[in-house]
Amino acid sequence: MAARDRAVETIVGPTIAMAQGAAASARAFDTVVHERTRLAILSSLSAAQNMSFQELKSLLGVTDGNLSVHARKLEDAGYVKMRKAFHGRQPRTTFKLTAVGREALEAYLRHMEALITAIGRLDNQRSGSEYGQTELPLPTKAASSS
């Protein structure tokens, strides 16, 4: 019984600490970036110098209203810069990621990596205990192409 208690203590102690760390980590998320559509906008703009409203709308598969609302929140946060111009008689809105927006996206990605790493460590700790789960092998390139 004492050995089992030590095993449980070995797993539960770090698990609780990691869970508390993950909870604190989740509270530290930038909620402006964390929303799915805004994250997609920032990610798209990080790969392109600028994108038009229509390009983003088509790429992300969102409605005009949805894109407008999320782009406005990103603009209000200083993460994107919106430029409105006319080409002939056609209005054209373009978006560009700001330096502040790029840093916010990079910080968000670092935060997610740290969270994934912490969960991986927790999973590794668990796998050495009676509470661990059997790991399934990841598919190899050859296996996934068949």
Coordinates of N, CA and C in Angstrom, one line a residue, residues 1-143:
M1 N 0.8 -1.2 0.0 CA 0.0 0.0 0.0 C 0.9 1.3 0.0
A2 N 2.0 1.2 0.8 CA 2.8 2.4 0.8 C 3.5 2.7 -0.5
A3 N 3.8 1.7 -1.3 CA 4.4 1.8 -2.6 C 3.4 2.5 -3.5
R4 N 2.2 2.0 -3.4 CA 1.1 2.6 -4.3 C 0.9 4.1 -4.0
D5 N 0.9 4.4 -2.7 CA 0.7 5.8 -2.2 C 1.9 6.7 -2.8
R6 N 3.1 6.1 -2.7 CA 4.3 6.9 -3.2 C 4.1 7.1 -4.7
A7 N 3.6 6.1 -5.4 CA 3.4 6.2 -6.9 C 2.4 7.2 -7.2
V8 N 1.3 7.2 -6.5 CA 0.3 8.2 -6.7 C 0.8 9.6 -6.4
E9 N 1.5 9.7 -5.3 CA 2.1 11.0 -4.9 C 3.1 11.5 -6.0
T10 N 3.9 10.6 -6.5 CA 4.8 11.0 -7.6 C 4.1 11.6 -8.8
I11 N 3.0 11.0 -9.1 CA 2.2 11.5 -10.3 C 1.3 12.7 -9.9
V12 N 0.6 12.6 -8.8 CA -0.4 13.6 -8.5 C 0.3 14.9 -8.2
G13 N 1.3 14.9 -7.4 CA 2.0 16.2 -7.0 C 2.4 17.0 -8.2
P14 N 3.2 16.5 -9.2 CA 3.5 17.3 -10.4 C 2.3 17.5 -11.2
T15 N 1.4 16.6 -11.3 CA 0.2 16.8 -12.1 C -0.6 18.1 -11.6
I16 N -0.8 18.2 -10.3 CA -1.5 19.3 -9.8 C -0.7 20.6 -10.1
A17 N 0.6 20.6 -9.9 CA 1.4 21.8 -10.2 C 1.3 22.1 -11.6
M18 N 1.4 21.1 -12.5 CA 1.3 21.4 -13.9 C -0.1 21.9 -14.3
A19 N -1.1 21.4 -13.7 CA -2.5 21.8 -14.0 C -2.7 23.3 -13.5
Q20 N -2.1 23.6 -12.4 CA -2.2 25.0 -11.9 C -1.4 25.9 -12.8
G21 N -0.2 25.4 -13.3 CA 0.5 26.2 -14.3 C -0.2 26.4 -15.6
A22 N -0.9 25.3 -16.0 CA -1.7 25.4 -17.3 C -2.8 26.4 -17.1
A23 N -3.5 26.4 -15.9 CA -4.6 27.3 -15.7 C -4.1 28.7 -15.7
A24 N -3.0 29.0 -15.1 CA -2.4 30.3 -15.1 C -2.0 30.7 -16.5
S25 N -1.5 29.7 -17.2 CA -1.1 30.0 -18.6 C -2.3 30.3 -19.5
A26 N -3.4 29.6 -19.3 CA -4.6 29.9 -20.0 C -5.1 31.3 -19.8
R27 N -5.0 31.7 -18.5 CA -5.4 33.1 -18.2 C -4.6 34.1 -18.8
A28 N -3.3 33.8 -19.1 CA -2.4 34.7 -19.7 C -2.6 34.9 -21.3
F29 N -3.4 34.1 -21.9 CA -3.7 34.1 -23.3 C -4.1 35.5 -23.7
D30 N -3.7 36.0 -24.8 CA -4.1 37.2 -25.4 C -5.5 36.9 -26.1
T31 N -6.6 37.3 -25.5 CA -7.9 36.9 -26.0 C -8.2 37.5 -27.3
V32 N -7.5 38.6 -27.7 CA -7.7 39.2 -29.0 C -7.2 38.2 -30.0
V33 N -6.0 37.7 -29.8 CA -5.4 36.8 -30.8 C -6.1 35.4 -30.7
H34 N -6.5 34.9 -29.5 CA -6.9 33.6 -29.3 C -8.2 33.2 -30.1
E35 N -9.0 34.1 -30.4 CA -10.3 33.8 -31.2 C -9.9 33.3 -32.5
R36 N -10.6 32.2 -33.0 CA -10.2 31.5 -34.2 C -10.1 32.4 -35.4
T37 N -11.1 33.2 -35.7 CA -11.0 34.0 -36.9 C -9.9 35.1 -36.9
R38 N -9.7 35.7 -35.7 CA -8.7 36.7 -35.6 C -7.3 36.0 -35.7
L39 N -7.1 34.8 -35.1 CA -5.9 34.1 -35.2 C -5.6 33.8 -36.7
A40 N -6.6 33.4 -37.4 CA -6.5 33.1 -38.9 C -6.1 34.4 -39.7
I41 N -6.7 35.5 -39.3 CA -6.4 36.8 -40.0 C -4.9 37.1 -39.7
L42 N -4.5 37.1 -38.5 CA -3.1 37.4 -38.1 C -2.1 36.4 -38.8
S43 N -2.5 35.1 -38.8 CA -1.6 34.1 -39.4 C -1.5 34.4 -40.9
S44 N -2.6 34.7 -41.6 CA -2.6 35.0 -43.0 C -1.7 36.2 -43.3
L45 N -1.9 37.3 -42.5 CA -1.2 38.5 -42.8 C 0.3 38.3 -42.4
S46 N 0.7 37.4 -41.6 CA 2.1 37.2 -41.3 C 2.8 36.6 -42.4
A47 N 2.1 35.9 -43.3 CA 2.7 35.2 -44.5 C 2.7 36.1 -45.7
A48 N 1.9 37.2 -45.7 CA 1.8 38.1 -46.9 C 2.1 39.5 -46.4
Q49 N 2.6 40.3 -47.3 CA 2.9 41.7 -47.0 C 1.6 42.5 -46.6
N50 N 0.6 42.2 -47.4 CA -0.7 42.8 -47.2 C -1.7 41.9 -47.9
M51 N -3.0 42.0 -47.5 CA -4.1 41.3 -48.2 C -5.3 42.2 -48.3
S52 N -6.1 42.0 -49.3 CA -7.3 42.7 -49.5 C -8.4 42.1 -48.7
F53 N -9.4 42.8 -48.4 CA -10.6 42.3 -47.7 C -11.1 41.1 -48.4
Q54 N -11.3 41.2 -49.8 CA -11.8 40.0 -50.5 C -10.9 38.8 -50.5
E55 N -9.6 39.0 -50.5 CA -8.6 37.9 -50.4 C -8.8 37.2 -49.1
L56 N -8.8 38.0 -48.0 CA -9.0 37.4 -46.6 C -10.3 36.7 -46.5
K57 N -11.4 37.3 -47.0 CA -12.7 36.7 -46.9 C -12.7 35.4 -47.6
S58 N -12.2 35.3 -48.8 CA -12.2 34.1 -49.6 C -11.3 33.0 -48.9
L59 N -10.1 33.4 -48.5 CA -9.2 32.5 -47.9 C -9.8 31.9 -46.6
L60 N -10.4 32.7 -45.8 CA -10.9 32.2 -44.5 C -12.3 31.7 -44.6
G61 N -13.0 31.9 -45.6 CA -14.4 31.4 -45.7 C -15.3 32.1 -44.7
V62 N -15.2 33.4 -44.5 CA -16.1 34.1 -43.6 C -16.9 35.1 -44.3
T63 N -17.9 35.6 -43.7 CA -18.8 36.6 -44.3 C -18.2 38.0 -44.2
D64 N -18.7 38.9 -45.0 CA -18.3 40.3 -44.9 C -18.4 40.8 -43.5
G65 N -19.5 40.6 -42.9 CA -19.7 41.1 -41.5 C -18.8 40.5 -40.5
N66 N -18.6 39.2 -40.6 CA -17.7 38.5 -39.6 C -16.3 39.1 -39.8
L67 N -15.8 39.2 -41.0 CA -14.5 39.7 -41.2 C -14.3 41.1 -40.8
S68 N -15.3 41.9 -41.0 CA -15.3 43.3 -40.6 C -15.2 43.5 -39.1
V69 N -16.0 42.7 -38.4 CA -16.0 42.8 -36.9 C -14.6 42.4 -36.3
H70 N -14.1 41.2 -36.8 CA -12.8 40.8 -36.3 C -11.7 41.6 -36.7
A71 N -11.7 42.1 -37.9 CA -10.6 43.0 -38.4 C -10.6 44.3 -37.6
R72 N -11.8 44.8 -37.2 CA -11.9 46.0 -36.4 C -11.3 45.8 -35.0
K73 N -11.6 44.6 -34.4 CA -11.0 44.3 -33.1 C -9.5 44.3 -33.2
L74 N -9.0 43.7 -34.2 CA -7.5 43.7 -34.4 C -6.9 45.0 -34.7
E75 N -7.7 45.9 -35.4 CA -7.2 47.2 -35.6 C -7.3 48.0 -34.3
D76 N -8.3 47.9 -33.6 CA -8.4 48.6 -32.3 C -7.3 48.2 -31.3
A77 N -6.8 47.0 -31.4 CA -5.7 46.5 -30.6 C -4.4 46.9 -31.1
G78 N -4.4 47.5 -32.3 CA -3.1 47.9 -32.9 C -2.4 46.8 -33.6
Y79 N -3.0 45.7 -33.9 CA -2.4 44.5 -34.5 C -2.4 44.5 -36.0
V80 N -3.4 45.2 -36.6 CA -3.4 45.3 -38.0 C -3.7 46.8 -38.4
K81 N -3.2 47.1 -39.6 CA -3.5 48.5 -40.1 C -4.4 48.3 -41.3
M82 N -5.5 49.0 -41.3 CA -6.5 48.9 -42.4 C -6.3 50.2 -43.3
R83 N -6.3 49.9 -44.6 CA -6.2 51.1 -45.5 C -7.3 51.0 -46.5
K84 N -8.1 52.1 -46.7 CA -9.2 52.1 -47.6 C -8.8 53.0 -48.8
A85 N -9.0 52.5 -50.0 CA -8.7 53.3 -51.2 C -9.7 53.0 -52.3
F86 N -9.6 53.7 -53.3 CA -10.5 53.4 -54.5 C -9.6 53.1 -55.7
H87 N -9.9 52.1 -56.4 CA -9.3 51.7 -57.7 C -10.4 51.9 -58.7
G88 N -10.3 53.1 -59.4 CA -11.4 53.5 -60.3 C -12.5 53.9 -59.4
R89 N -13.6 53.2 -59.6 CA -14.8 53.5 -58.7 C -15.0 52.4 -57.7
Q90 N -14.1 51.5 -57.7 CA -14.3 50.3 -56.7 C -13.5 50.6 -55.4
P91 N -14.2 50.5 -54.3 CA -13.5 50.6 -53.0 C -12.6 49.4 -52.8
R92 N -11.5 49.6 -52.2 CA -10.6 48.4 -51.9 C -10.1 48.7 -50.5
T93 N -10.3 47.7 -49.6 CA -9.8 47.7 -48.3 C -8.6 46.7 -48.2
T94 N -7.5 47.1 -47.7 CA -6.4 46.2 -47.5 C -5.9 46.2 -46.1
F95 N -5.4 45.1 -45.7 CA -4.9 45.0 -44.3 C -3.4 44.6 -44.3
K96 N -2.7 45.1 -43.3 CA -1.3 44.8 -43.1 C -1.1 44.5 -41.6
L97 N -0.3 43.5 -41.3 CA 0.1 43.2 -40.0 C 1.1 44.3 -39.5
T98 N 0.8 44.8 -38.3 CA 1.8 45.8 -37.7 C 2.9 45.0 -36.9
A99 N 3.9 45.8 -36.5 CA 5.0 45.2 -35.7 C 4.4 44.7 -34.4
V100 N 3.5 45.4 -33.8 CA 2.8 45.0 -32.5 C 2.0 43.7 -32.8
G101 N 1.3 43.6 -33.9 CA 0.5 42.5 -34.2 C 1.4 41.2 -34.4
R102 N 2.6 41.4 -35.1 CA 3.5 40.3 -35.3 C 4.0 39.8 -34.0
E103 N 4.4 40.7 -33.1 CA 4.9 40.3 -31.8 C 3.8 39.6 -31.0
A104 N 2.5 40.1 -31.1 CA 1.4 39.4 -30.4 C 1.2 38.0 -30.9
L105 N 1.3 37.8 -32.2 CA 1.1 36.5 -32.8 C 2.3 35.6 -32.4
E106 N 3.5 36.1 -32.4 CA 4.6 35.3 -32.0 C 4.6 34.9 -30.6
A107 N 4.2 35.9 -29.7 CA 4.0 35.6 -28.3 C 2.9 34.5 -28.1
Y108 N 1.9 34.6 -28.8 CA 0.8 33.6 -28.7 C 1.3 32.2 -29.1
L109 N 2.1 32.2 -30.2 CA 2.6 30.9 -30.7 C 3.6 30.3 -29.7
R110 N 4.4 31.2 -29.1 CA 5.4 30.7 -28.0 C 4.6 30.2 -26.8
H111 N 3.6 30.8 -26.5 CA 2.7 30.4 -25.4 C 2.1 29.1 -25.6
M112 N 1.6 28.9 -26.8 CA 1.0 27.6 -27.2 C 2.1 26.5 -27.2
E113 N 3.3 26.8 -27.7 CA 4.3 25.8 -27.7 C 4.7 25.4 -26.3
A114 N 4.8 26.3 -25.4 CA 5.1 26.0 -24.0 C 4.0 25.2 -23.3
L115 N 2.8 25.5 -23.6 CA 1.7 24.7 -23.1 C 1.7 23.3 -23.6
I116 N 2.0 23.1 -24.9 CA 2.1 21.8 -25.5 C 3.2 21.0 -24.9
T117 N 4.4 21.7 -24.7 CA 5.5 21.0 -24.1 C 5.2 20.6 -22.7
A118 N 4.5 21.4 -21.9 CA 4.2 21.1 -20.5 C 3.3 19.9 -20.5
I119 N 2.3 19.8 -21.4 CA 1.4 18.7 -21.5 C 2.2 17.4 -21.9
G120 N 3.1 17.6 -22.8 CA 3.9 16.4 -23.2 C 4.7 15.9 -22.0
R121 N 5.3 16.8 -21.2 CA 6.0 16.3 -20.0 C 5.1 15.6 -19.1
L122 N 3.9 16.1 -18.9 CA 2.9 15.5 -18.0 C 2.6 14.1 -18.5
D123 N 2.4 14.0 -19.8 CA 2.1 12.7 -20.4 C 3.2 11.7 -20.3
N124 N 4.5 12.2 -20.4 CA 5.6 11.3 -20.2 C 5.7 10.8 -18.8
Q125 N 5.4 11.7 -17.8 CA 5.4 11.3 -16.4 C 4.4 10.2 -16.1
R126 N 3.2 10.4 -16.7 CA 2.1 9.5 -16.5 C 2.5 8.1 -17.1
S127 N 3.1 8.1 -18.3 CA 3.4 6.8 -19.0 C 4.3 5.9 -18.1
G128 N 5.0 6.4 -17.2 CA 5.8 5.6 -16.3 C 5.1 5.0 -15.1
S129 N 3.8 5.4 -15.0 CA 3.0 4.9 -13.8 C 2.0 3.9 -14.2
E130 N 1.3 3.4 -13.2 CA 0.2 2.5 -13.5 C -1.0 3.2 -14.1
Y131 N -1.0 4.5 -14.1 CA -2.0 5.3 -14.7 C -1.8 5.7 -16.1
G132 N -0.6 5.3 -16.6 CA -0.3 5.7 -18.0 C -1.1 5.0 -19.0
Q133 N -1.1 5.5 -20.2 CA -1.9 4.9 -21.3 C -0.9 4.3 -22.3
T134 N -1.3 3.3 -23.0 CA -0.4 2.7 -24.0 C -0.3 3.7 -25.1
E135 N 0.9 4.0 -25.6 CA 1.1 4.9 -26.7 C 1.0 4.2 -28.0
L136 N 0.3 4.8 -28.9 CA 0.1 4.2 -30.2 C 1.3 4.8 -31.1
P137 N 1.9 4.0 -32.0 CA 2.9 4.5 -32.8 C 2.3 5.5 -33.8
L138 N 3.1 6.6 -34.1 CA 2.7 7.6 -35.0 C 2.9 7.0 -36.4
P139 N 2.0 7.4 -37.4 CA 2.1 6.8 -38.7 C 3.4 7.3 -39.4
T140 N 4.0 6.5 -40.1 CA 5.2 6.9 -40.8 C 4.8 7.4 -42.2
K141 N 5.8 8.0 -42.8 CA 5.5 8.6 -44.2 C 5.0 7.5 -45.1
A142 N 5.7 6.4 -45.1 CA 5.4 5.2 -46.0 C 4.0 4.7 -45.7
A143 N 3.7 4.6 -44.4 CA 2.4 4.0 -44.0 C 1.2 5.0 -44.3

